[in-house]
């Protein structure tokens, strides 16, 4: 493992005292490129006549949790898919950890992904699911065992290594999917509505794991309808509409006084729902 990878690995075991305080400056004020985990520069993505993302630029600092909000169809999932490498932009550049990755295929990107229906392998037990990507990368067995154990401890499922996915609740399955991504030691984690398919009583256990992950310093980009989570845990809110970023605010500012009419309308709709 490279030294930067082993440093990242240590984020799994940082002391809990690293609070959810925002990193020193917002991304847009950052001077040092070394602070930037994920960067989109003028990214446009079209599907036929639809411009799903329209010249979007965004910086996400290391250790920052940004939440992407906006009406259905505004481009949130498209943005995450571009960072993940599941889609390629028509123009613009994407960089992770200072490296341009615009043309790098998804499996080579060091990005963890937790999407709504990112299914586990049904025939593999929890440990095999979590270690799958590491086996594909031919990581040594003791190292796989250690990283699987670390990831399961973080999602609080140690002891359930031998269960098959069907023997887990929906919330537990989502947590295993998070562990599977974490075991790969990602530079950043992307979440697209990770709780929207869950029964209400299971939502919090997934949000708690995400909160813990944020506390430990993971860089996270999160699309969620859980406004309580967003207002508690996010550092910044990126509000999008029609493929563009309309607001990029500290979360306190966004929830207290959204500047644009579009954001005000969006918030009043979801908060009074
Ligand atoms: N594979 C595709 N082919 C054609 N159009 C697409 C495709 N994926 C997304 N789009 C279109 O691109 C736009 C952005 O879609 P996207 O899924 O990114 O929105 P979203 O903000 O995630 O919406 P939601 O909140 O409903 O998930 C929409 O107009 C959508 O219809
Ligand atoms: Mg979406």
Coordinates of C-alpha atoms and ligand atoms in Angstrom, one line a residue:
X1 CA 0.0 0.0 0.0
X2 CA 1.3 3.5 -0.8
X3 CA 2.1 5.8 2.1
X4 CA -0.7 8.1 1.3
X5 CA -3.1 5.1 1.3
X6 CA -1.9 4.0 4.8
X7 CA -2.3 7.6 6.0
X8 CA -5.8 7.5 4.7
X9 CA -6.4 4.2 6.4
X10 CA -5.7 5.9 9.7
X11 CA -8.8 8.0 9.2
X12 CA -10.7 4.9 10.2
X13 CA -9.3 5.1 13.6
X14 CA -8.9 8.8 14.4
X15 CA -10.0 9.7 17.9
X16 CA -13.6 10.8 18.2
X17 CA -12.4 14.2 19.4
X18 CA -12.1 15.4 15.8
X19 CA -15.4 17.2 16.0
X20 CA -17.7 18.0 13.2
X21 CA -16.4 21.6 13.2
X22 CA -16.0 22.9 9.7
X23 CA -12.6 22.8 8.2
X24 CA -10.8 26.2 8.7
X25 CA -12.0 27.8 5.5
X26 CA -14.7 27.0 3.0
X27 CA -13.5 25.3 -0.1
X28 CA -13.9 28.3 -2.2
X29 CA -11.5 30.3 0.1
X30 CA -8.9 27.6 0.1
X31 CA -5.4 28.5 -1.1
X32 CA -3.6 25.2 -0.8
X33 CA -4.5 22.7 -3.5
X34 CA -3.3 20.1 -1.0
X35 CA -6.4 20.7 1.0
X36 CA -8.7 19.9 -1.9
X37 CA -10.1 16.3 -2.0
X38 CA -12.4 16.6 -4.9
X39 CA -12.5 19.2 -7.6
X40 CA -14.9 19.7 -10.5
X41 CA -13.9 22.4 -13.0
X42 CA -16.4 23.6 -15.6
X43 CA -18.0 20.2 -15.9
X44 CA -20.8 19.8 -18.4
X45 CA -22.8 16.6 -19.0
X46 CA -25.5 16.2 -21.6
X47 CA -27.9 13.4 -22.3
X48 CA -29.1 14.1 -25.8
X49 CA -30.8 17.5 -25.6
X50 CA -30.8 17.6 -21.9
X51 CA -28.0 19.4 -20.1
X52 CA -27.9 17.5 -16.8
X53 CA -24.9 19.5 -15.6
X54 CA -24.1 22.8 -16.9
X55 CA -20.5 24.1 -16.4
X56 CA -20.3 23.1 -12.8
X57 CA -17.3 24.0 -10.7
X58 CA -17.0 22.8 -7.1
X59 CA -14.2 22.2 -4.6
X60 CA -14.5 19.9 -1.7
X61 CA -11.9 20.1 1.0
X62 CA -10.4 17.1 2.8
X63 CA -12.6 16.2 5.8
X64 CA -15.5 18.2 4.5
X65 CA -19.0 16.9 4.3
X66 CA -21.0 18.6 1.6
X67 CA -24.7 17.9 1.0
X68 CA -26.2 18.3 -2.4
X69 CA -29.7 19.6 -2.4
X70 CA -32.2 20.6 -5.1
X71 CA -35.3 19.6 -6.9
X72 CA -35.7 16.3 -8.7
X73 CA -33.8 16.3 -12.0
X74 CA -31.4 19.1 -11.0
X75 CA -28.4 17.0 -11.6
X76 CA -27.3 15.7 -8.1
X77 CA -27.0 12.0 -9.1
X78 CA -25.3 13.0 -12.4
X79 CA -22.7 15.0 -10.4
X80 CA -22.0 12.0 -8.2
X81 CA -21.8 9.6 -11.1
X82 CA -19.2 11.8 -12.8
X83 CA -17.1 11.9 -9.7
X84 CA -17.5 8.1 -9.3
X85 CA -16.5 7.6 -13.0
X86 CA -19.8 6.0 -14.0
X87 CA -20.3 8.8 -16.4
X88 CA -17.8 10.8 -18.4
X89 CA -18.2 14.6 -18.8
X90 CA -18.7 16.2 -22.2
X91 CA -16.4 19.0 -21.1
X92 CA -14.6 20.1 -18.0
X93 CA -12.2 18.3 -15.6
X94 CA -12.4 16.3 -12.4
X95 CA -9.6 15.9 -10.0
X96 CA -9.3 13.8 -6.8
X97 CA -6.5 14.4 -4.3
X98 CA -4.9 16.8 -6.8
X99 CA -4.8 14.2 -9.6
X100 CA -6.7 14.7 -12.8
X101 CA -9.0 11.7 -13.1
X102 CA -11.4 12.8 -15.8
X103 CA -10.5 9.8 -18.0
X104 CA -9.8 7.3 -15.3
X105 CA -12.3 4.4 -15.2
X106 CA -14.5 4.0 -12.1
X107 CA -12.7 0.9 -10.8
X108 CA -9.4 2.8 -10.7
X109 CA -10.8 5.8 -8.8
X110 CA -10.3 5.8 -5.1
X111 CA -13.8 6.8 -4.4
X112 CA -16.3 5.0 -2.2
X113 CA -19.8 4.8 -3.3
X114 CA -23.0 4.2 -1.4
X115 CA -26.0 4.5 -3.6
X116 CA -29.6 3.7 -2.7
X117 CA -29.7 0.3 -4.3
X118 CA -26.1 -0.6 -4.4
X119 CA -26.8 -4.3 -3.8
X120 CA -24.6 -6.6 -1.8
X121 CA -23.6 -10.0 -3.3
X122 CA -26.4 -12.2 -2.0
X123 CA -24.4 -15.5 -2.0
X124 CA -21.4 -14.0 0.0
X125 CA -21.4 -13.4 3.7
X126 CA -20.8 -10.0 5.3
X127 CA -17.0 -10.5 5.6
X128 CA -16.7 -11.7 2.0
X129 CA -18.8 -8.8 0.7
X130 CA -16.8 -6.2 2.6
X131 CA -13.5 -7.8 1.5
X132 CA -14.5 -8.3 -2.1
X133 CA -12.8 -5.3 -3.6
X134 CA -9.6 -6.0 -1.7
X135 CA -9.5 -9.5 -3.0
X136 CA -10.0 -8.2 -6.5
X137 CA -7.0 -5.9 -5.9
X138 CA -5.0 -8.9 -4.6
X139 CA -4.4 -7.4 -1.2
X140 CA -2.7 -9.8 1.1
X141 CA -5.1 -11.9 3.2
X142 CA -4.0 -10.7 6.7
X143 CA -4.4 -7.1 5.4
X144 CA -7.9 -7.9 4.1
X145 CA -8.8 -9.4 7.4
X146 CA -7.6 -6.3 9.3
X147 CA -9.4 -3.9 7.0
X148 CA -12.6 -5.8 7.0
X149 CA -12.5 -5.9 10.8
X150 CA -11.8 -2.2 11.0
X151 CA -14.7 -1.4 8.6
X152 CA -17.1 -3.7 10.4
X153 CA -16.2 -2.1 13.8
X154 CA -16.9 1.3 12.4
X155 CA -20.4 0.3 11.2
X156 CA -21.0 -1.5 14.4
X157 CA -21.6 -4.9 12.8
X158 CA -18.6 -6.8 14.3
X159 CA -19.9 -10.3 15.1
X160 CA -22.1 -10.6 12.0
X161 CA -19.3 -11.5 9.6
X162 CA -20.9 -14.9 8.7
X163 CA -24.4 -13.7 8.0
X164 CA -25.7 -13.5 4.4
X165 CA -27.3 -10.3 3.3
X166 CA -30.8 -11.8 3.4
X167 CA -30.2 -12.4 7.2
X168 CA -29.7 -8.7 7.8
X169 CA -32.2 -5.9 8.1
X170 CA -32.3 -3.2 5.4
X171 CA -30.4 -0.8 7.6
X172 CA -27.7 -3.4 8.4
X173 CA -27.4 -4.1 4.7
X174 CA -26.8 -0.5 3.9
X175 CA -24.2 -0.4 6.7
X176 CA -22.4 -3.4 5.1
X177 CA -22.4 -1.6 1.8
X178 CA -20.8 1.4 3.5
X179 CA -18.2 -0.9 5.1
X180 CA -17.5 -2.5 1.7
X181 CA -16.7 1.0 0.3
X182 CA -14.7 2.0 3.4
X183 CA -12.5 -1.1 3.3
X184 CA -11.1 0.1 0.0
X185 CA -9.7 3.1 1.9
X186 CA -11.3 5.7 -0.3
X187 CA -10.2 9.3 -0.6
X188 CA -13.8 10.4 -0.5
X189 CA -17.2 8.8 0.0
X190 CA -20.3 9.5 -2.2
X191 CA -23.8 8.9 -0.9
X192 CA -26.9 9.1 -3.1
X193 CA -30.0 9.0 -1.0
X194 CA -28.6 6.2 1.1
X195 CA -31.7 6.0 3.4
X196 CA -34.5 6.6 1.0
X197 CA -35.4 2.9 0.5
X198 CA -35.3 2.1 4.2
X199 CA -38.1 1.8 6.7
X200 CA -38.2 4.8 9.0
X201 CA -36.9 3.0 12.0
X202 CA -33.7 2.0 10.1
X203 CA -32.8 5.4 8.8
X204 CA -31.1 6.6 11.9
X205 CA -28.7 3.7 12.2
X206 CA -27.4 4.5 8.8
X207 CA -27.3 8.2 9.4
X208 CA -25.4 7.5 12.7
X209 CA -22.7 5.6 10.8
X210 CA -22.4 8.4 8.4
X211 CA -22.1 10.9 11.2
X212 CA -19.4 8.8 12.8
X213 CA -17.6 8.7 9.5
X214 CA -17.8 12.5 9.2
X215 CA -16.5 12.8 12.7
X216 CA -13.5 10.7 11.8
X217 CA -12.6 13.1 9.0
X218 CA -13.9 11.3 5.9
X219 CA -14.5 13.6 2.9
X220 CA -18.1 13.1 2.0
X221 CA -20.5 14.2 -0.7
X222 CA -24.1 13.4 0.3
X223 CA -27.4 13.6 -1.5
X224 CA -30.1 13.2 1.1
X225 CA -33.7 14.1 1.9
X226 CA -32.9 14.0 5.6
X227 CA -32.8 17.7 6.3
X228 CA -32.1 17.0 10.0
X229 CA -29.0 15.2 9.1
X230 CA -27.9 17.8 6.6
X231 CA -28.4 20.6 9.0
X232 CA -26.6 18.8 11.8
X233 CA -23.7 17.2 10.1
X234 CA -22.9 18.9 6.8
X235 CA -20.4 21.6 6.6
X236 CA -21.6 23.1 3.4
X237 CA -24.8 22.9 1.4
X238 CA -24.6 22.9 -2.4
X239 CA -28.0 23.8 -3.7
X240 CA -28.6 23.0 -7.4
X241 CA -31.2 23.7 -9.9
X242 CA -31.4 22.9 -13.6
X243 CA -27.9 21.5 -13.8
X244 CA -26.2 24.5 -12.1
X245 CA -25.0 25.3 -8.6
X246 CA -27.3 28.1 -7.4
X247 CA -25.9 28.3 -3.8
X248 CA -22.7 27.1 -2.2
X249 CA -23.1 28.1 1.5
X250 CA -22.1 27.2 4.9
X251 CA -24.9 25.1 6.2
X252 CA -25.8 27.6 8.9
X253 CA -26.3 30.3 6.3
X254 CA -28.2 28.1 3.9
X255 CA -30.8 26.8 6.4
X256 CA -31.2 30.2 8.2
X257 CA -31.2 32.5 5.2
X258 CA -31.1 30.9 1.8
X259 CA -30.3 33.7 -0.7
X260 CA -32.0 32.6 -3.8
X261 CA -35.7 32.4 -4.3
X262 CA -35.3 28.9 -5.7
X263 CA -33.7 27.7 -2.6
X264 CA -36.3 29.4 -0.4
X265 CA -39.0 27.7 -2.3
X266 CA -37.3 24.4 -2.1
X267 CA -36.8 24.7 1.6
X268 CA -40.3 25.8 2.4
X269 CA -41.6 22.9 0.4
X270 CA -39.6 20.2 2.1
X271 CA -39.7 21.7 5.6
X272 CA -43.4 22.0 5.6
X273 CA -44.1 18.7 4.0
Ligands
LIG1 N1 -29.0 8.2 -18.4 C1 -29.8 9.3 -18.7 N2 -30.3 9.4 -19.9 C2 -31.0 10.5 -20.2 N3 -31.3 11.5 -19.3 C3 -30.8 11.4 -18.1 C4 -30.0 10.3 -17.7 N4 -29.6 10.4 -16.4 C5 -30.2 11.6 -16.0 N5 -30.8 12.2 -17.0 C6 -31.5 13.5 -16.9 O1 -30.6 14.4 -16.4 C7 -31.2 15.3 -15.5 C8 -30.5 15.2 -14.2 O2 -30.8 13.9 -13.6 P1 -30.3 13.5 -12.2 O3 -30.6 12.0 -12.1 O4 -28.8 13.8 -12.1 O5 -31.2 14.4 -11.2 P2 -31.3 14.3 -9.6 O6 -31.0 15.7 -9.1 O7 -30.4 13.2 -9.1 O8 -32.8 14.0 -9.4 P3 -33.6 13.1 -8.3 O9 -33.7 14.0 -7.1 O10 -34.9 12.8 -8.8 O11 -32.8 11.9 -8.0 C9 -32.7 15.0 -15.5 O12 -33.3 15.8 -16.4 C10 -32.7 13.5 -16.0 O13 -33.9 13.2 -16.6
LIG2 MG1 -30.9 11.5 -8.1

